[in-house]
Short mmCIF file of C-alpha atoms in Angstrom, two decimals:
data_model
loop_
_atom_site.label_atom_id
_atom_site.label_comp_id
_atom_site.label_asym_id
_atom_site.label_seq_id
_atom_site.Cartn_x
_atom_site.Cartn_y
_atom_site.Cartn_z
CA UNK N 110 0.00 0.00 0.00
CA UNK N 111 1.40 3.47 -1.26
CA UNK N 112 0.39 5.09 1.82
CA UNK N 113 2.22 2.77 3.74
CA UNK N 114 5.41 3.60 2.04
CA UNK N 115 8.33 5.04 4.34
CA UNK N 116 9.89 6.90 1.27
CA UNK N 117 9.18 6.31 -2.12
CA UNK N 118 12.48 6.16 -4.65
CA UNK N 119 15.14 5.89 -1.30
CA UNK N 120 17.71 3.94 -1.20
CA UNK N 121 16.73 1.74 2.53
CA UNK N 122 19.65 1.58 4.92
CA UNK N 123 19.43 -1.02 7.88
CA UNK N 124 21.33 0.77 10.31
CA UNK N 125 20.10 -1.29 13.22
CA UNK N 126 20.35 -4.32 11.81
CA UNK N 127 17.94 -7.35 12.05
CA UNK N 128 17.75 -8.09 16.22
CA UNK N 129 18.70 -11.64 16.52
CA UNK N 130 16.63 -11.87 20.34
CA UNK N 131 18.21 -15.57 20.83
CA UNK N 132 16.51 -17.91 23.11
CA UNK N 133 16.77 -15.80 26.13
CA UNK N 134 14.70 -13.13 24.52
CA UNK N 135 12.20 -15.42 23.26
CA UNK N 136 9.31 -17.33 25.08
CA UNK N 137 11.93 -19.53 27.20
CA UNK N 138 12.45 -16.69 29.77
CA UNK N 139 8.83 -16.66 30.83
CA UNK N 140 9.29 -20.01 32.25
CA UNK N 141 12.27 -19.01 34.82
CA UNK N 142 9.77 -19.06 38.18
CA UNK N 143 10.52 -15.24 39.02
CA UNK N 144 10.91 -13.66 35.22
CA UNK N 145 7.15 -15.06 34.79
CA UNK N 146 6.40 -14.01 38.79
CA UNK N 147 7.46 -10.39 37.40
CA UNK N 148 5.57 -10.42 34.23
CA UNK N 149 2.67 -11.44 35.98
CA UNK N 150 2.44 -8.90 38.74
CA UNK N 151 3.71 -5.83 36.93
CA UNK N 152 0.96 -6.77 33.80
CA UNK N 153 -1.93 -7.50 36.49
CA UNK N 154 -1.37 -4.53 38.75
CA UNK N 155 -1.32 -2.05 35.34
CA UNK N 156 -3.92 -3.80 33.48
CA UNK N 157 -6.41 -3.28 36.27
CA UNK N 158 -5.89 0.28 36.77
CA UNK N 159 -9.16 2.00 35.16
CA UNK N 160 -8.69 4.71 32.88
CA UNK N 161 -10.98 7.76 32.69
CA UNK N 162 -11.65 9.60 29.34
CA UNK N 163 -12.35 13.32 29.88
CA UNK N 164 -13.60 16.43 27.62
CA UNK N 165 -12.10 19.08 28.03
CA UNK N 166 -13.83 22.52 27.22
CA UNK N 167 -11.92 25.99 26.49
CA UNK N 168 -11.56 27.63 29.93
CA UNK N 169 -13.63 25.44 32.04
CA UNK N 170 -13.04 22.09 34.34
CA UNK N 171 -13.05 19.17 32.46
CA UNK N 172 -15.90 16.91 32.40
CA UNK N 173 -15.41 13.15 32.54
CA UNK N 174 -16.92 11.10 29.66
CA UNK N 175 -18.72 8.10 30.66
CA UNK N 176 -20.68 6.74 27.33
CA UNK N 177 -20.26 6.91 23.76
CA UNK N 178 -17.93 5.66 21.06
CA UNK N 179 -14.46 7.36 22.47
CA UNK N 180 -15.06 5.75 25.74
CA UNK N 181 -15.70 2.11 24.18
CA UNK N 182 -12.99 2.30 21.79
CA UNK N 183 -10.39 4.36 24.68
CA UNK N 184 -11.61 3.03 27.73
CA UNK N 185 -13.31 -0.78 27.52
CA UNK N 186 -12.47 -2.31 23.92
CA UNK N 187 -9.75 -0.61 22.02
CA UNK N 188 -10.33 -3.91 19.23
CA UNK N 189 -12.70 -6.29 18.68
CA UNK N 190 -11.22 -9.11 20.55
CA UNK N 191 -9.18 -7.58 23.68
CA UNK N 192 -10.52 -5.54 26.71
CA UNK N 193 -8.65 -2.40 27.62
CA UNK N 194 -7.85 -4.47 30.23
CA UNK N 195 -6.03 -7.41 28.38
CA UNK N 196 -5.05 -4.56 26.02
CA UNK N 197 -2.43 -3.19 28.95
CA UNK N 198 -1.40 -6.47 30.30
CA UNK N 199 -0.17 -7.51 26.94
CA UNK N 200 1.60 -4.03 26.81
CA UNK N 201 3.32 -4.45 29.57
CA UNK N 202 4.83 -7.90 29.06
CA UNK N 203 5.74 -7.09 25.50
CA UNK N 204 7.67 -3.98 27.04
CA UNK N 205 9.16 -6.07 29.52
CA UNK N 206 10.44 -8.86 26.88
CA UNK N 207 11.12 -6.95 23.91
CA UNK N 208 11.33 -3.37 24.60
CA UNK N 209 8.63 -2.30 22.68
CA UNK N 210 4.90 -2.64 22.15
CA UNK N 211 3.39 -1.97 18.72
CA UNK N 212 -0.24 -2.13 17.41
CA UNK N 213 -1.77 -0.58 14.34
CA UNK N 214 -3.66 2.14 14.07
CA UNK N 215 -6.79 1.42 12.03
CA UNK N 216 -8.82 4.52 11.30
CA UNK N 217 -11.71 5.31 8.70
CA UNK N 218 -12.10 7.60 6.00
CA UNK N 219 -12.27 10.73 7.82
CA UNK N 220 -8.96 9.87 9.78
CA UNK N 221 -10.55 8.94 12.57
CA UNK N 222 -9.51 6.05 15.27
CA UNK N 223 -11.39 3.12 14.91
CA UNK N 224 -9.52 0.15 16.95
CA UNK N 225 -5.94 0.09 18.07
CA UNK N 226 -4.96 -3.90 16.89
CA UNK N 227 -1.34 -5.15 18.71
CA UNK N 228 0.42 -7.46 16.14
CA UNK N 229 0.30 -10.96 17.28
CA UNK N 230 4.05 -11.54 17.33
CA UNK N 231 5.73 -8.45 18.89
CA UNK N 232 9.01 -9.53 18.38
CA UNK N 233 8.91 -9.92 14.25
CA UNK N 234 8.76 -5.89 14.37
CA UNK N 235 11.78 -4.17 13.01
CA UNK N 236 12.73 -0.64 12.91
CA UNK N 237 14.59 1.16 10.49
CA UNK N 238 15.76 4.81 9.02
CA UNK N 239 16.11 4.92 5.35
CA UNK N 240 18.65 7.55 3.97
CA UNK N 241 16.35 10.60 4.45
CA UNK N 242 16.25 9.66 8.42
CA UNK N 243 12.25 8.67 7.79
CA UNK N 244 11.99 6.11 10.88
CA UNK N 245 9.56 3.35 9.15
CA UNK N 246 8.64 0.05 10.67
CA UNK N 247 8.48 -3.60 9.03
CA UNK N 248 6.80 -6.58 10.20
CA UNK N 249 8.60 -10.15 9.32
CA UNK N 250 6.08 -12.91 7.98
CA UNK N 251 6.25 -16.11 8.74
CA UNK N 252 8.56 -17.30 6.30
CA UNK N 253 11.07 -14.56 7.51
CA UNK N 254 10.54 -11.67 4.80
CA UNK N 255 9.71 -8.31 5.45
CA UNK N 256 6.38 -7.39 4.71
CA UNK N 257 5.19 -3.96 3.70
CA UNK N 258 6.40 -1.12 5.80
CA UNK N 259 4.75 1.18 7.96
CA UNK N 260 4.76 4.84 8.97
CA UNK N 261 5.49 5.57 12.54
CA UNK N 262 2.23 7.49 12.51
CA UNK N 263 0.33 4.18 11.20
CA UNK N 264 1.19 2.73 14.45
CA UNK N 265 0.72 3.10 18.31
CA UNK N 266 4.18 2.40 19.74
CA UNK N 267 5.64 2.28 23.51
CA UNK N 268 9.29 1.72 23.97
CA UNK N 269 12.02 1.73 26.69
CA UNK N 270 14.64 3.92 26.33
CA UNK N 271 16.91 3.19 23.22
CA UNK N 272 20.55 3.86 22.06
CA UNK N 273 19.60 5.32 18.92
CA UNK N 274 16.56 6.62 19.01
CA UNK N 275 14.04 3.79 17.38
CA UNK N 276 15.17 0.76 18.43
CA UNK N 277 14.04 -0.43 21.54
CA UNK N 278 16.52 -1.93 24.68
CA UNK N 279 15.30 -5.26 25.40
CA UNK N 280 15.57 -6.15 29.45
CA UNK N 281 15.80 -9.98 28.64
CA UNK N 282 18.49 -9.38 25.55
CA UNK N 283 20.75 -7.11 27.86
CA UNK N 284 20.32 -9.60 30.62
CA UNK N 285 20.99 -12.58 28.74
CA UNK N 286 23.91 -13.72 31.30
CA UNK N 287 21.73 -13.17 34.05
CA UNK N 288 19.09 -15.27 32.41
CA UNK N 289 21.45 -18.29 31.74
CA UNK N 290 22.47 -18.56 35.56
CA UNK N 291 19.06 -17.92 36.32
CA UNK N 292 18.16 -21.10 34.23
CA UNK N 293 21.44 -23.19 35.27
CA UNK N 294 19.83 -23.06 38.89
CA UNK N 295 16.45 -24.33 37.93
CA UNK N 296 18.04 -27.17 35.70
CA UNK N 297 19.91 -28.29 38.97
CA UNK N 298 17.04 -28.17 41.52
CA UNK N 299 14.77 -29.52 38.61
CA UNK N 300 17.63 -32.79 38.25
CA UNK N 301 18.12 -32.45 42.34
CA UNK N 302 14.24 -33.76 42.64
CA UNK N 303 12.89 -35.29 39.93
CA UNK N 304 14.12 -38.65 39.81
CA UNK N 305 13.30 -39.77 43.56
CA UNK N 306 14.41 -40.88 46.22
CA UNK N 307 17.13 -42.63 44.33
CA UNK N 308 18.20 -39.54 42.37
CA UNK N 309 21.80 -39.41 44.54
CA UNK N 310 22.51 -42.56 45.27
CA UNK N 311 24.94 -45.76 45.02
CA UNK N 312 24.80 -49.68 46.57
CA UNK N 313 27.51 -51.62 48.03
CA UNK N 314 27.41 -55.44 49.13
CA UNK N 315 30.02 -57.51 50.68
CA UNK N 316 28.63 -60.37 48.71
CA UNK N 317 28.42 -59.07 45.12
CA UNK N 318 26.10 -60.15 42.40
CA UNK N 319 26.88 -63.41 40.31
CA UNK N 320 23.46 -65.08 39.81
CA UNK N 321 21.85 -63.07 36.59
CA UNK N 322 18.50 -63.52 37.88
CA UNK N 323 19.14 -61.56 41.09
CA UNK N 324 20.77 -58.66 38.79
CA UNK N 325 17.94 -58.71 36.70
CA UNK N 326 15.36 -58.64 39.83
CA UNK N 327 17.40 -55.39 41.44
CA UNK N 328 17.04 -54.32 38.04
CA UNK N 329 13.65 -54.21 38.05
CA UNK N 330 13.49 -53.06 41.70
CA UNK N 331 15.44 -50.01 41.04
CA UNK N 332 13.24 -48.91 38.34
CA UNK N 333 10.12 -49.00 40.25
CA UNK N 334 12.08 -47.39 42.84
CA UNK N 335 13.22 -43.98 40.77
CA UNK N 336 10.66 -40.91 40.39
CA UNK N 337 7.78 -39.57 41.91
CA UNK N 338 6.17 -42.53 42.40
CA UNK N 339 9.02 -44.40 44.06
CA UNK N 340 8.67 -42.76 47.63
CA UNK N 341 5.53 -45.15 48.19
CA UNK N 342 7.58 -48.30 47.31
CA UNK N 343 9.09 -50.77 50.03
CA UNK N 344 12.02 -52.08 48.12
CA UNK N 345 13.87 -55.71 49.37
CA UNK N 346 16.83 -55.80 48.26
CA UNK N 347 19.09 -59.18 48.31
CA UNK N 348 23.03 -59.99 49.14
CA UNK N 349 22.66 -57.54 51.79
CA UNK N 350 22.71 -54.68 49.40
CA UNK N 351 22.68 -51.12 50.88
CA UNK N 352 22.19 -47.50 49.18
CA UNK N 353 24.19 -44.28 50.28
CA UNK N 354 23.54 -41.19 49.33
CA UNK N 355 25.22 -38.65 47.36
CA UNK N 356 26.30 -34.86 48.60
CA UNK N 357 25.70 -32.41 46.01
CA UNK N 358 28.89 -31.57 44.84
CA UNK N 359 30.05 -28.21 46.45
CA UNK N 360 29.68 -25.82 43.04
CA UNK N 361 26.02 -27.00 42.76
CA UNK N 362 25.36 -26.09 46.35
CA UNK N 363 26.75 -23.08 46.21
CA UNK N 364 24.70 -22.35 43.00
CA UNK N 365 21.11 -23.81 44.72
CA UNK N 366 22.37 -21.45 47.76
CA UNK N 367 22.56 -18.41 45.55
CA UNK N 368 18.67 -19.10 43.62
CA UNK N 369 16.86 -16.15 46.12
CA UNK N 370 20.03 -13.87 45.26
CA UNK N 371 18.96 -14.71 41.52
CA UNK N 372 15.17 -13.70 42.36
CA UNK N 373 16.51 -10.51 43.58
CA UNK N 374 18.35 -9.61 40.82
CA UNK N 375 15.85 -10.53 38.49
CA UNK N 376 13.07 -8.13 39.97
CA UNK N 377 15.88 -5.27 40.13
CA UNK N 378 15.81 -5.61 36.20
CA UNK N 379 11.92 -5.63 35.53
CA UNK N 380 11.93 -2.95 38.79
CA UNK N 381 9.41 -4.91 40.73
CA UNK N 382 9.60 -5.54 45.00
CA UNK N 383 10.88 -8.90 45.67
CA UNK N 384 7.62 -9.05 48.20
CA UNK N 385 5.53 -8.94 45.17
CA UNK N 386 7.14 -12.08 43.91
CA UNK N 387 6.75 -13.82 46.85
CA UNK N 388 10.19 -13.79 48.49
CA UNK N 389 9.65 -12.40 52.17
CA UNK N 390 12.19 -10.50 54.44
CA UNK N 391 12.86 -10.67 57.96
CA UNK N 392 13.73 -7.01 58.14
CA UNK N 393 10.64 -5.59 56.15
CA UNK N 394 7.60 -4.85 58.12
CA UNK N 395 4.42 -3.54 57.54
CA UNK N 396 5.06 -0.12 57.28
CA UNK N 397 7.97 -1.22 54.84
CA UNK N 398 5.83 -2.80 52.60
CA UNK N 399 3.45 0.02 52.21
CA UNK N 400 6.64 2.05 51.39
CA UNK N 401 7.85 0.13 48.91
CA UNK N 402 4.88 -0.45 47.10
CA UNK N 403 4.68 3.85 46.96
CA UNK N 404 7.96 3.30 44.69
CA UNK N 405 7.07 1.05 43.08
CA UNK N 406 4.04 2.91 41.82
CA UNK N 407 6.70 6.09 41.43
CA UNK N 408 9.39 4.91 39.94
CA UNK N 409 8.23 1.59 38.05
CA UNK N 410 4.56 1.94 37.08
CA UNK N 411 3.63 5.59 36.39
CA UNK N 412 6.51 5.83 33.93
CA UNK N 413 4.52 3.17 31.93
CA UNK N 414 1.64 5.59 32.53
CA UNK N 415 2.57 8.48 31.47
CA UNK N 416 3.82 7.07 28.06
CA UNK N 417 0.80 5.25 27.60
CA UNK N 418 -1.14 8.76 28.39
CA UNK N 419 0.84 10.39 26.05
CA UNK N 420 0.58 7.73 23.08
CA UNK N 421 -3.01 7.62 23.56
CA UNK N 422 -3.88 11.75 23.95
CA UNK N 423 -2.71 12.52 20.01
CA UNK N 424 -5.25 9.86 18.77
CA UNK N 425 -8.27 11.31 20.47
CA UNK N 426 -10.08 14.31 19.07
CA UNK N 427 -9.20 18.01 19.68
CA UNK N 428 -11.01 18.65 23.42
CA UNK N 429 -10.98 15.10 24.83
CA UNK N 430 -7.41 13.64 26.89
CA UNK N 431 -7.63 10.43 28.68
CA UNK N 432 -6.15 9.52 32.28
CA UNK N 433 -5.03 6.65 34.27
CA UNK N 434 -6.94 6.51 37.55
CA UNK N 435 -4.03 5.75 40.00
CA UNK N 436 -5.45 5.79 42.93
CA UNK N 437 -6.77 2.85 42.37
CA UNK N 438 -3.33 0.85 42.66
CA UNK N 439 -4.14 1.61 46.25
CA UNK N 440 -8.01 -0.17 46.10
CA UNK N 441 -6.51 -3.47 47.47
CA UNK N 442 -5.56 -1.19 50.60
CA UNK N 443 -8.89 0.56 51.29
CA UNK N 444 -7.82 2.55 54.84
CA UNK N 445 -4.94 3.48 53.07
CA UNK N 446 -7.35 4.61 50.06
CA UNK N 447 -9.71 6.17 52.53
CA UNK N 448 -6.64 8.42 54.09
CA UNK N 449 -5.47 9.26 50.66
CA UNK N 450 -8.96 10.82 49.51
CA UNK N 451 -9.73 12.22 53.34
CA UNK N 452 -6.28 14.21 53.20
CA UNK N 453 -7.54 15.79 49.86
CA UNK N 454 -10.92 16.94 50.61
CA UNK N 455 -9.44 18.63 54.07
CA UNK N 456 -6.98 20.04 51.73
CA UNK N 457 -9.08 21.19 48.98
CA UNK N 458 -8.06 19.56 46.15
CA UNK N 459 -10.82 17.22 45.74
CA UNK N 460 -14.75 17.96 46.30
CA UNK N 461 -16.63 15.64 48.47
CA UNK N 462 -18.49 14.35 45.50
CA UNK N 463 -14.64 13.59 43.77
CA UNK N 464 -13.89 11.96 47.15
CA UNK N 465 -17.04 9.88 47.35
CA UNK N 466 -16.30 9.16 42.95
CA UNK N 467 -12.58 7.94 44.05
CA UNK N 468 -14.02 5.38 46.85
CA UNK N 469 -16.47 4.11 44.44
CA UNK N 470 -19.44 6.14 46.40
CA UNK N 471 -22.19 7.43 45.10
CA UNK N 472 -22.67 11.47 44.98
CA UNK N 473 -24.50 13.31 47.28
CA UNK N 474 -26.43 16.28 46.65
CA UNK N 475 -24.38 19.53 47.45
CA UNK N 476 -21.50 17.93 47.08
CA UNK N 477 -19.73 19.79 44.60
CA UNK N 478 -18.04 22.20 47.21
CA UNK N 479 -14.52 21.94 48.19
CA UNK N 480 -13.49 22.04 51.72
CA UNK N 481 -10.74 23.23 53.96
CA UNK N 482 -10.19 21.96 57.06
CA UNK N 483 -9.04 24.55 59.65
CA UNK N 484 -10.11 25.93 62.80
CA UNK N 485 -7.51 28.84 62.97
CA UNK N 486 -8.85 30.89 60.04
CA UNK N 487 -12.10 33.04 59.65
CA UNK N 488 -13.43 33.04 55.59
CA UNK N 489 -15.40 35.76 54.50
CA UNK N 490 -15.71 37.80 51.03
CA UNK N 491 -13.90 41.41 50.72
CA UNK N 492 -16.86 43.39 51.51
CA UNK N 493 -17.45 41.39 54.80
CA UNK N 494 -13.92 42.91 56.36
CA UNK N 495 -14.82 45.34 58.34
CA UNK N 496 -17.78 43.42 60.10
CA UNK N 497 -15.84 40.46 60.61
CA UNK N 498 -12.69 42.33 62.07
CA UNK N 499 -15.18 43.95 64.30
CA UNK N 500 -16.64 40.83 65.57
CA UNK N 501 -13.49 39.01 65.31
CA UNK N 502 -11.38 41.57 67.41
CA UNK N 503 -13.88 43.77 69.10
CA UNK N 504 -14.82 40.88 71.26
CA UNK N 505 -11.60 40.24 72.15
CA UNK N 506 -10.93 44.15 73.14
CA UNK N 507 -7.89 43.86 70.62
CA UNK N 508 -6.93 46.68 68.25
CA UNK N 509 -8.04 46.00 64.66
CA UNK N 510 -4.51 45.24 62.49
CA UNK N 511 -3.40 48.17 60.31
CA UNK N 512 -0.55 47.86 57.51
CA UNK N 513 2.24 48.87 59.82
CA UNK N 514 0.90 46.64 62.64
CA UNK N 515 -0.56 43.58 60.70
CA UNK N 516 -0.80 41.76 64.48
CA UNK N 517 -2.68 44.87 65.90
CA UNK N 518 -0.33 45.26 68.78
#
């Protein structure tokens, strides 16, 4: 398609190259226990975060935007087959694997958004910059050829930070050592207690074995004996045969020993709490974990946000921006929720009806006042001084305060 074209009559330039991921940036990752842990909780807790489409009108408040096409297509089902829901959590792992997350941008004949489609296999993207510095996109088919390219303003793209300026950093890619140790250690406690009971062990007899029959019978024995399903057998073994056990051999457990170092490491790459993963501390409290989850909202999360906010605003008509509701990362903590919303109403910033909206409350009638709570301060309009300083310091028998004696002393 012409209009697809990055440059027509340029000669194309690969400057990146073609990514070669390898198997640590493919699908194999996901199944080291605390990579897919990370995935998991980082996708989840984003994906469930509602997010609020809002008009807003030349030199008023904005109005949120509850119904209506924009709000299906921004807010509940930005394609036919994926909730916004599912929409984000796929975001999020695809930036966490590859770097990048890319859909296309399908719009009608006017120009206007009609579904935002990801492409099924993120990782067959490819950027590019032909000789004019156009930055143009291409999607590899199955059979490994390019297929046509597109426009970076044909797509909706999120990215990590990159070395050049298109091409995504892959966490997995940059991590691959990380990822091979990580793997080395679940190999070894995977062969450590697969095979049984029997897994580390040798016989000895005084006696030896020189009938063929009894060989063939401890033969037979042992094999029942190995895996799973050996713990519930009661071996009898002849020629007074005994089993010892094998050690692990000092590098492998040093290497078990070092698996929850591993975990930690991992969640410092995708930036997530090792609580979240499931790896408790003895020196993290309560209080600590309600800290660290702040952070991790900070510094982790809402930069996800914020490019998602600002990938998202440039597609919606002049007048209308769209918002991540963030307060609700805190909904599985309602009293801390509750504080959050009863600190802003005292202090103004939200109305009682956009404190009773944020705790999923109905609004009351009235409501649409904001509040300040304070007992050492008297409010009045301008043309109420005079009265008010009368009542206020007449009572008191104080002097009213003048401009070179603001106290009235």
């Amino acid at each position: 398609r012409d209009s697809q074209k990055a440059s027509d009559g340029s000669i194309v330039i690969d400057v990146a190259g073609m990514r070669n991921l390898g198997v640590y940036g493919s699908d194999f990752s996901s199944k080291i226990e605390a990579v897919y842990a990370c995935l998991r909780d980082k996708s989840e807790t984003i994906g469930q975060l509602p997010i609020k489409l809002y008009e807003t009108p030349l030199k008023k408040s904005r109005v949120q935007v509850k119904t209506g096409r924009l709000h299906r297509l921004f807010c509940e089902k930005p394609c036919d087959y994926m909730t916004f829901q599912e929409f984000m959590e796929m975001l999020v792992v695809s930036l966490e694997r590859f770097g990048a997350f890319y859909a296309y941008v399908e719009r009608n004949d006017r120009g206007n958004v009609m579904s935002i489609i990801p492409f099924r296999f993120q990782g067959n993207i490819r950027p590019n910059m032909d000789v004019n510095g156009a930055v143009y996109y291409t999607y590899l088919r199955n059979d490994g050829k390019p297929g046509d390219p597109y426009r970076a303003e044909d797509l909706f793209i999120i990215k990590n930070f990159t070395f050049d300026g298109y091409t995504p950093v892959s966490p997995l890619v940059q991590n691959a050592r990380l990822m091979g140790i990580a793997d080395a250690q679940e190999e070894t406690a995977f062969e450590s207690n697969t095979d049984g009971i029997t897994a580390r062990m040798y016989g000895s007899t005084p006696n030896g074995f020189k009938d063929d029959n009894k060989i063939a019978r401890l033969q037979e024995q042992i094999k029942t004996l190995r895996g799973p399903k050996g713990t519930s057998s009661i071996p009898i073994f002849e020629e007074d045969l005994k089993f010892h056990s094998f050690k692990l051999t000092p590098a492998e457990t040093e290497l078990l020993k070092n698996r929850e170092f591993t975990v930690n490491r991992i969640c410092r790459i995708f930036r997530v709490p090792v609580h979240r993963v499931g790896v408790a501390s003895t020196n993290t409290g309560t209080g600590d974990v309600f800290d660290l989850d702040e952070a991790y909202m900070r510094d982790s999360l809402n930069p996800i946000l914020v490019k998602v906010e600002k990938a998202l605003n440039p597609l919606l008509p002049a007048g209308y921006e769209i918002e991540f509701d963030r307060n609700a990362f805190y909904a599985g903590s309602p009293w801390r929720l509750v504080e959050h919303v009863e600190k802003a109403v005292k202090g103004g910033l939200y109305s009682i009806n956009e404190g009773r909206n944020a705790l999923g409350e109905e609004p009351v009638e009235g409501g649409d006042v904001y509040c300040v709570d304070n007992n050492n301060v008297v409010y009045g309009t301008w043309d109420e001084l005079d009265s008010m300083q009368e009542r206020l310091y007449g009572a008191n028998n104080q002097p009213a305060p003048t401009e070179d004696k603001p106290d009235g002393q």
